[in-house]
Coordinates of C-alpha atoms and ligand atoms in Angstrom, one line a residue:
X997 CA -11.7 -33.0 -2.2
X998 CA -8.1 -33.0 -0.8
X999 CA -8.0 -29.3 -0.7
X1000 CA -11.2 -29.1 1.3
X1001 CA -10.0 -31.8 3.7
X1002 CA -6.8 -30.0 4.3
X1003 CA -8.5 -26.6 4.7
X1004 CA -10.9 -28.2 7.3
X1005 CA -8.2 -29.8 9.4
X1006 CA -5.9 -26.7 9.4
X1007 CA -7.4 -25.1 12.5
X1008 CA -6.5 -28.2 14.5
X1009 CA -2.9 -28.3 13.4
X1010 CA -0.2 -26.9 15.7
X1011 CA 0.3 -23.1 15.4
X1012 CA 4.0 -23.6 14.7
X1013 CA 3.4 -25.9 11.8
X1014 CA 0.9 -23.5 10.2
X1015 CA 3.5 -20.7 10.6
X1016 CA 5.9 -22.7 8.5
X1017 CA 3.7 -22.2 5.5
X1018 CA 2.0 -19.0 6.5
X1019 CA 5.2 -17.0 6.9
X1020 CA 5.6 -16.8 3.1
X1021 CA 2.4 -14.8 2.9
X1022 CA 2.4 -12.8 6.2
X1023 CA 5.1 -10.3 7.2
X1024 CA 5.0 -11.3 10.9
X1025 CA 3.3 -10.4 14.1
X1026 CA 4.5 -6.9 15.0
X1027 CA 4.6 -3.4 13.5
X1028 CA 8.5 -3.9 13.2
X1029 CA 7.9 -7.0 11.1
X1030 CA 5.5 -5.0 8.8
X1031 CA 8.0 -2.2 8.6
X1032 CA 11.0 -4.4 7.8
X1033 CA 9.1 -6.3 5.0
X1034 CA 7.9 -3.0 3.5
X1035 CA 11.3 -1.5 3.5
X1036 CA 12.8 -4.5 1.8
X1037 CA 10.1 -4.3 -0.9
X1038 CA 10.7 -0.5 -1.2
X1039 CA 14.4 -1.3 -1.9
X1040 CA 13.3 -3.4 -4.9
X1041 CA 11.3 -0.5 -6.3
X1042 CA 8.0 -1.9 -5.0
X1043 CA 5.4 0.1 -3.0
X1044 CA 3.3 -1.5 -0.4
X1045 CA -0.2 -1.4 1.1
X1046 CA -0.3 -2.3 4.8
X1047 CA -3.1 -4.5 6.2
X1048 CA -3.3 -5.2 9.9
X1049 CA -4.7 -8.7 10.4
X1050 CA -7.9 -8.7 12.5
X1051 CA -10.0 -11.7 13.4
X1052 CA -13.8 -11.7 13.3
X1053 CA -14.8 -9.2 16.1
X1054 CA -17.7 -9.5 18.5
X1055 CA -17.8 -6.1 20.2
X1056 CA -17.3 -2.4 19.6
X1057 CA -14.4 -2.4 22.2
X1058 CA -12.5 -4.7 19.8
X1059 CA -13.3 -2.4 16.9
X1060 CA -12.0 0.6 18.8
X1061 CA -8.8 -1.3 19.6
X1062 CA -8.4 -2.1 15.9
X1063 CA -8.9 1.5 15.0
X1064 CA -6.3 2.7 17.5
X1065 CA -3.9 0.1 16.1
X1066 CA -4.4 1.6 12.6
X1067 CA -3.9 5.1 13.9
X1068 CA -0.5 4.0 15.4
X1069 CA 0.6 2.2 12.3
X1070 CA -0.3 5.2 10.0
X1071 CA 1.8 7.4 12.3
X1072 CA 4.8 5.0 12.3
X1073 CA 4.8 4.2 8.6
X1074 CA 4.5 7.8 7.5
X1075 CA 7.1 9.0 10.0
X1076 CA 9.5 6.4 8.6
X1077 CA 8.7 7.4 5.0
X1078 CA 7.7 4.0 3.9
X1079 CA 6.6 4.2 0.2
X1080 CA 3.1 2.9 0.5
X1081 CA -0.5 3.2 1.7
X1082 CA -3.0 1.4 3.9
X1083 CA -5.8 -1.2 3.3
X1084 CA -8.6 -1.9 5.8
X1085 CA -11.5 -4.2 6.2
X1086 CA -14.5 -2.4 7.6
X1087 CA -15.8 -5.5 9.5
X1088 CA -12.7 -5.1 11.7
X1089 CA -14.1 -1.7 12.7
X1090 CA -17.5 -3.1 13.5
X1091 CA -19.3 -2.9 10.2
X1092 CA -21.6 -5.8 11.2
X1093 CA -22.2 -4.6 14.7
X1094 CA -22.8 -0.8 14.5
X1095 CA -22.6 0.9 11.1
X1096 CA -22.5 4.4 12.5
X1097 CA -19.6 3.7 14.9
X1098 CA -17.8 1.9 12.1
X1099 CA -18.2 4.9 9.8
X1100 CA -16.9 7.2 12.5
X1101 CA -13.9 5.1 13.1
X1102 CA -13.2 4.9 9.4
X1103 CA -13.5 8.6 9.0
X1104 CA -11.1 9.2 11.9
X1105 CA -8.5 7.0 10.2
X1106 CA -9.0 8.6 6.8
X1107 CA -8.7 12.0 8.3
X1108 CA -5.3 11.1 9.7
X1109 CA -4.3 9.5 6.4
X1110 CA -5.3 12.7 4.6
X1111 CA -3.3 14.9 7.1
X1112 CA -0.2 12.8 6.3
X1113 CA -1.0 13.1 2.5
X1114 CA -1.3 9.4 2.3
X1115 CA -4.1 7.0 1.1
X1116 CA -6.3 4.4 2.5
X1117 CA -8.2 1.7 0.5
X1118 CA -11.3 0.0 1.7
X1119 CA -11.0 -3.7 1.0
X1120 CA -14.2 -5.4 -0.3
X1121 CA -15.5 -8.2 1.8
X1122 CA -18.3 -10.8 1.2
X1123 CA -21.6 -9.9 -0.5
X1124 CA -23.4 -8.9 2.7
X1125 CA -20.9 -6.1 3.1
X1126 CA -20.8 -4.8 -0.5
X1127 CA -23.6 -2.1 -0.3
X1128 CA -22.5 -0.9 3.1
X1129 CA -18.8 -0.6 2.0
X1130 CA -19.8 1.2 -1.2
X1131 CA -22.0 3.7 0.8
X1132 CA -19.2 4.4 3.2
X1133 CA -16.7 4.8 0.4
X1134 CA -19.0 7.3 -1.3
X1135 CA -19.4 9.4 1.8
X1136 CA -15.6 9.4 2.5
X1137 CA -14.7 10.1 -1.0
X1138 CA -16.9 13.2 -1.0
X1139 CA -15.0 14.6 2.0
X1140 CA -11.4 13.2 1.2
X1141 CA -11.4 12.8 -2.6
X1142 CA -7.6 12.2 -2.9
X1143 CA -7.1 10.0 0.1
X1144 CA -9.6 7.1 -0.1
X1145 CA -10.2 4.3 -2.6
X1146 CA -12.2 1.1 -2.8
X1147 CA -11.9 -2.5 -4.0
X1148 CA -14.2 -4.1 -6.6
X1149 CA -14.5 -7.8 -7.3
X1150 CA -14.7 -9.0 -10.9
X1151 CA -16.6 -12.1 -10.0
X1152 CA -19.6 -10.1 -8.8
X1153 CA -22.3 -9.7 -11.5
X1154 CA -23.1 -6.2 -10.1
X1155 CA -19.6 -4.8 -10.5
X1156 CA -20.1 -3.1 -13.9
X1157 CA -23.2 -1.3 -12.6
X1158 CA -21.4 -0.3 -9.4
X1159 CA -18.7 1.2 -11.5
X1160 CA -21.3 3.1 -13.5
X1161 CA -23.0 4.2 -10.3
X1162 CA -19.8 5.6 -8.8
X1163 CA -18.7 7.4 -12.0
X1164 CA -20.3 10.6 -10.8
X1165 CA -17.7 10.9 -8.1
X1166 CA -14.8 10.9 -10.7
X1167 CA -12.9 14.0 -11.5
X1168 CA -9.9 14.9 -13.5
X1169 CA -7.9 16.4 -10.6
X1170 CA -8.7 13.5 -8.2
X1171 CA -9.4 10.4 -10.3
X1172 CA -11.5 7.8 -8.4
X1173 CA -9.3 4.9 -7.4
X1174 CA -10.3 1.3 -7.6
X1175 CA -8.4 -1.9 -6.9
X1176 CA -9.8 -4.5 -9.2
X1177 CA -9.5 -8.2 -8.1
X1178 CA -11.3 -11.4 -8.9
X1179 CA -12.8 -11.8 -5.4
X1180 CA -11.9 -14.3 -2.8
X1181 CA -15.2 -15.3 -1.0
X1182 CA -17.5 -18.1 -1.9
X1183 CA -20.6 -16.5 -3.3
X1184 CA -23.8 -18.0 -4.8
X1185 CA -24.1 -18.3 -8.6
X1186 CA -27.1 -15.9 -8.8
X1187 CA -24.8 -13.0 -7.7
X1188 CA -21.3 -14.1 -8.8
X1189 CA -19.7 -15.6 -11.9
X1190 CA -18.4 -19.0 -11.2
X1191 CA -16.8 -19.9 -14.4
X1192 CA -13.0 -19.2 -14.4
X1193 CA -13.1 -17.7 -17.9
X1194 CA -16.2 -15.6 -17.2
X1195 CA -14.5 -14.1 -14.2
X1196 CA -11.4 -13.3 -16.5
X1197 CA -13.7 -11.7 -19.1
X1198 CA -15.5 -9.6 -16.6
X1199 CA -12.2 -8.5 -15.1
X1200 CA -11.0 -7.2 -18.4
X1201 CA -14.4 -5.6 -19.2
X1202 CA -14.4 -3.8 -15.8
X1203 CA -10.8 -2.7 -16.4
X1204 CA -11.6 -1.3 -19.8
X1205 CA -14.5 0.7 -18.3
X1206 CA -12.2 2.2 -15.7
X1207 CA -9.6 3.2 -18.4
X1208 CA -12.3 4.6 -20.7
X1209 CA -13.7 6.7 -17.9
X1210 CA -10.3 7.9 -16.7
X1211 CA -10.4 6.1 -13.4
X1212 CA -7.2 5.0 -11.5
X1213 CA -6.9 1.2 -11.7
X1214 CA -5.1 -1.0 -9.2
X1215 CA -4.8 -4.2 -11.3
X1216 CA -4.7 -6.9 -8.5
X1217 CA -4.0 -10.3 -9.9
X1218 CA -1.4 -13.0 -10.2
X1219 CA -3.1 -14.5 -13.2
X1220 CA -0.5 -14.3 -16.0
X1221 CA -3.3 -14.1 -18.7
X1222 CA -4.9 -11.1 -17.0
X1223 CA -1.5 -9.4 -16.5
X1224 CA -0.7 -9.8 -20.2
X1225 CA -4.1 -8.7 -21.4
X1226 CA -4.0 -5.7 -19.0
X1227 CA -0.6 -4.7 -20.4
X1228 CA -1.9 -5.0 -23.9
X1229 CA -4.9 -2.8 -23.0
X1230 CA -2.6 -0.2 -21.4
X1231 CA -0.5 0.0 -24.6
X1232 CA -3.5 0.0 -27.0
X1233 CA -5.4 2.7 -25.0
X1234 CA -2.2 4.6 -24.3
X1235 CA -2.9 4.8 -20.6
X1236 CA -0.3 6.9 -18.8
X1237 CA 1.7 5.4 -15.9
X1238 CA 0.0 7.9 -13.5
X1239 CA -3.3 6.1 -14.0
X1240 CA -2.7 2.5 -13.1
X1241 CA -0.6 0.1 -11.0
X1242 CA -0.2 -3.6 -10.6
X1243 CA -0.8 -5.2 -7.2
X1244 CA 0.0 -8.5 -5.8
X1245 CA -0.2 -10.3 -2.4
X1246 CA 2.9 -10.6 -0.2
X1247 CA 4.8 -13.8 -1.2
X1248 CA 2.8 -14.7 -4.2
X1249 CA 4.3 -15.2 -7.7
X1250 CA 7.4 -13.2 -7.1
X1251 CA 8.9 -13.9 -10.5
X1252 CA 5.9 -12.6 -12.4
X1253 CA 5.9 -9.6 -10.0
X1254 CA 9.6 -8.9 -10.8
X1255 CA 9.0 -9.2 -14.5
X1256 CA 6.3 -6.5 -14.3
X1257 CA 8.6 -4.2 -12.2
X1258 CA 11.5 -4.7 -14.7
X1259 CA 9.2 -3.5 -17.5
X1260 CA 8.8 -0.3 -15.7
X1261 CA 5.2 -0.6 -14.4
X1262 CA 4.3 0.6 -10.9
X1263 CA 3.9 -2.4 -8.5
X1264 CA 2.3 -2.5 -5.0
X1265 CA 2.4 -5.4 -2.7
X1266 CA -0.3 -6.1 -0.1
X1267 CA 1.6 -6.7 3.2
X1268 CA -0.5 -8.3 5.9
X1269 CA 0.9 -8.5 9.4
X1270 CA -0.4 -8.9 13.0
X1271 CA -1.0 -11.1 16.0
X1272 CA -4.1 -12.6 14.3
X1273 CA -2.1 -14.3 11.5
X1274 CA -3.2 -17.8 12.7
X1275 CA -7.0 -17.1 12.4
X1276 CA -6.4 -15.2 9.2
X1277 CA -4.5 -18.0 7.6
X1278 CA -6.9 -20.8 8.5
X1279 CA -10.1 -18.7 7.8
X1280 CA -8.8 -17.7 4.3
X1281 CA -8.0 -21.3 3.5
X1282 CA -11.5 -22.4 4.6
X1283 CA -13.1 -19.7 2.5
X1284 CA -11.1 -20.7 -0.6
X1285 CA -9.9 -24.3 -0.3
X1286 CA -8.1 -24.1 -3.7
X1287 CA -5.6 -21.9 -1.9
X1288 CA -4.5 -24.9 0.2
X1289 CA -2.7 -26.3 -2.8
X1290 CA -0.5 -23.1 -3.0
X1291 CA 0.2 -23.3 0.7
X1292 CA 1.2 -27.0 0.4
X1293 CA 3.5 -26.1 -2.5
X1294 CA 5.1 -23.5 -0.3
X1295 CA 5.7 -26.1 2.3
X1296 CA 7.9 -28.2 -0.1
X1297 CA 9.3 -25.6 -2.4
X1298 CA 11.5 -23.0 -0.8
X1299 CA 12.2 -19.5 -2.3
Ligands
LIG2464 P1 -5.9 -17.0 -9.6 O1 -6.5 -17.4 -8.3 O2 -6.4 -17.7 -10.8 O3 -4.3 -17.2 -9.5 C1 -3.5 -17.1 -10.6 C2 -2.2 -17.8 -10.3 O4 -1.6 -17.1 -9.3 C3 -2.4 -19.2 -9.8 O5 -2.4 -20.1 -10.8 C4 -1.1 -19.3 -8.9 O6 0.0 -19.6 -9.7 C5 -0.9 -17.9 -8.4 N1 -1.5 -17.8 -7.0 C6 -2.7 -17.2 -6.7 N2 -2.9 -17.1 -5.4 C7 -1.8 -17.7 -4.8 C8 -1.3 -18.0 -3.5 N3 -2.0 -17.7 -2.5 N4 -0.1 -18.6 -3.4 C9 0.6 -19.0 -4.4 N5 0.3 -18.8 -5.7 C10 -0.9 -18.2 -5.9 N6 -10.2 -10.3 -2.7 C11 -11.3 -9.7 -2.2 O7 -12.4 -10.4 -2.2 N7 -11.3 -8.5 -1.6 C12 -10.2 -7.7 -1.5 O8 -10.2 -6.6 -1.0 C13 -9.0 -8.3 -2.1 N8 -7.8 -7.6 -2.0 C14 -6.8 -8.0 -2.8 C15 -5.6 -7.3 -2.9 C16 -4.6 -7.6 -3.7 C17 -3.3 -6.8 -3.8 C18 -4.6 -8.9 -4.4 C19 -3.6 -9.3 -5.3 C20 -5.7 -9.7 -4.2 C21 -6.8 -9.3 -3.4 N9 -7.9 -10.1 -3.2 C22 -9.1 -9.6 -2.7 C23 -7.9 -11.5 -3.6 C24 -8.4 -11.8 -5.0 O9 -9.7 -11.5 -5.1 C25 -8.1 -13.2 -5.5 O10 -8.7 -14.1 -4.7 C26 -6.6 -13.6 -5.5 O11 -5.8 -12.5 -6.0 C27 -6.4 -14.8 -6.5 O12 -6.8 -14.4 -7.8 P2 -5.8 -14.2 -9.0 O13 -6.4 -13.1 -9.8 O14 -4.4 -14.0 -8.5 O15 -6.0 -15.4 -9.9

């Protein structure tokens, strides 16, 4: 109840106050902020994935602006040799306005990424986007097999069959690359697992499928149980370091993150930045009010 109430009143709070607790989770407003945060993480042996924050868009002009911003960022980050790659939400490229334009913009960005020998991952959004995002990934993967990946959400009942359906794209010299996360959107029970333990079980079953089928796994979680179980699976199945990495969000569970790095596993942090941080923070909190409790903790506990 309290979480929901706080999440609802957040958009009416002063921007400066929201920034006090958002800054732990967002690198800043500018490309320089994103670069600085990424370089600091690189110095700690952690790679990054850069996400430019975009609000919900209403026109293709806005989508084009977002695409151009990605092109600029890819040039800057690769020129400066940041150890990392890029993450992108297709709705910020107009997925829900014009699918063809969105695909063409995505393709242009992936083409640049490929020319820089880098990598772009398509974030997975809410359930209305899943089929479209899988289709676009399939097409892009056929053209740029080493330079594009996708996110799958363990809370979706369909994820195991999506994995099976995409297995035909896998190959030994370019393993298909998935980020596996729990899923952040509020989805109905008929399509998504709601029970905490069921989501965990599904997460591990999906991960096992990826390893059994020699897919590259980005294990994206801050859930200590899942981290420990994933590590056990890696050991028992003798998975080489070249076939997986752990991933976490900027500012979340830094101690757990460091302990994974210290054990020698590859770690990547999702670094969001951009002028739209305010809308991003408040929207995310409304989508998942439980996160309000973490934000409130961050308000009182420093470091
Ligand atoms: P869970 O929510 O159970 O959290 C486990 C513990 O982590 C908590 O008990 C708490 O201690 C800590 N924690 C979690 N979130 C925190 C926070 N915000 N602040 C402080 N502590 C926190 N989702 C999606 O639908 N599509 C996507 O493309 C992505 N992409 C993505 C990339 C990466 C790198 C990560 C790590 C996550 C995503 N997600 C995502 C979000 C994901 O689906 C999920 O909502 C969150 O990671 C939270 O789930 P956990 O597995 O961390 O477990």
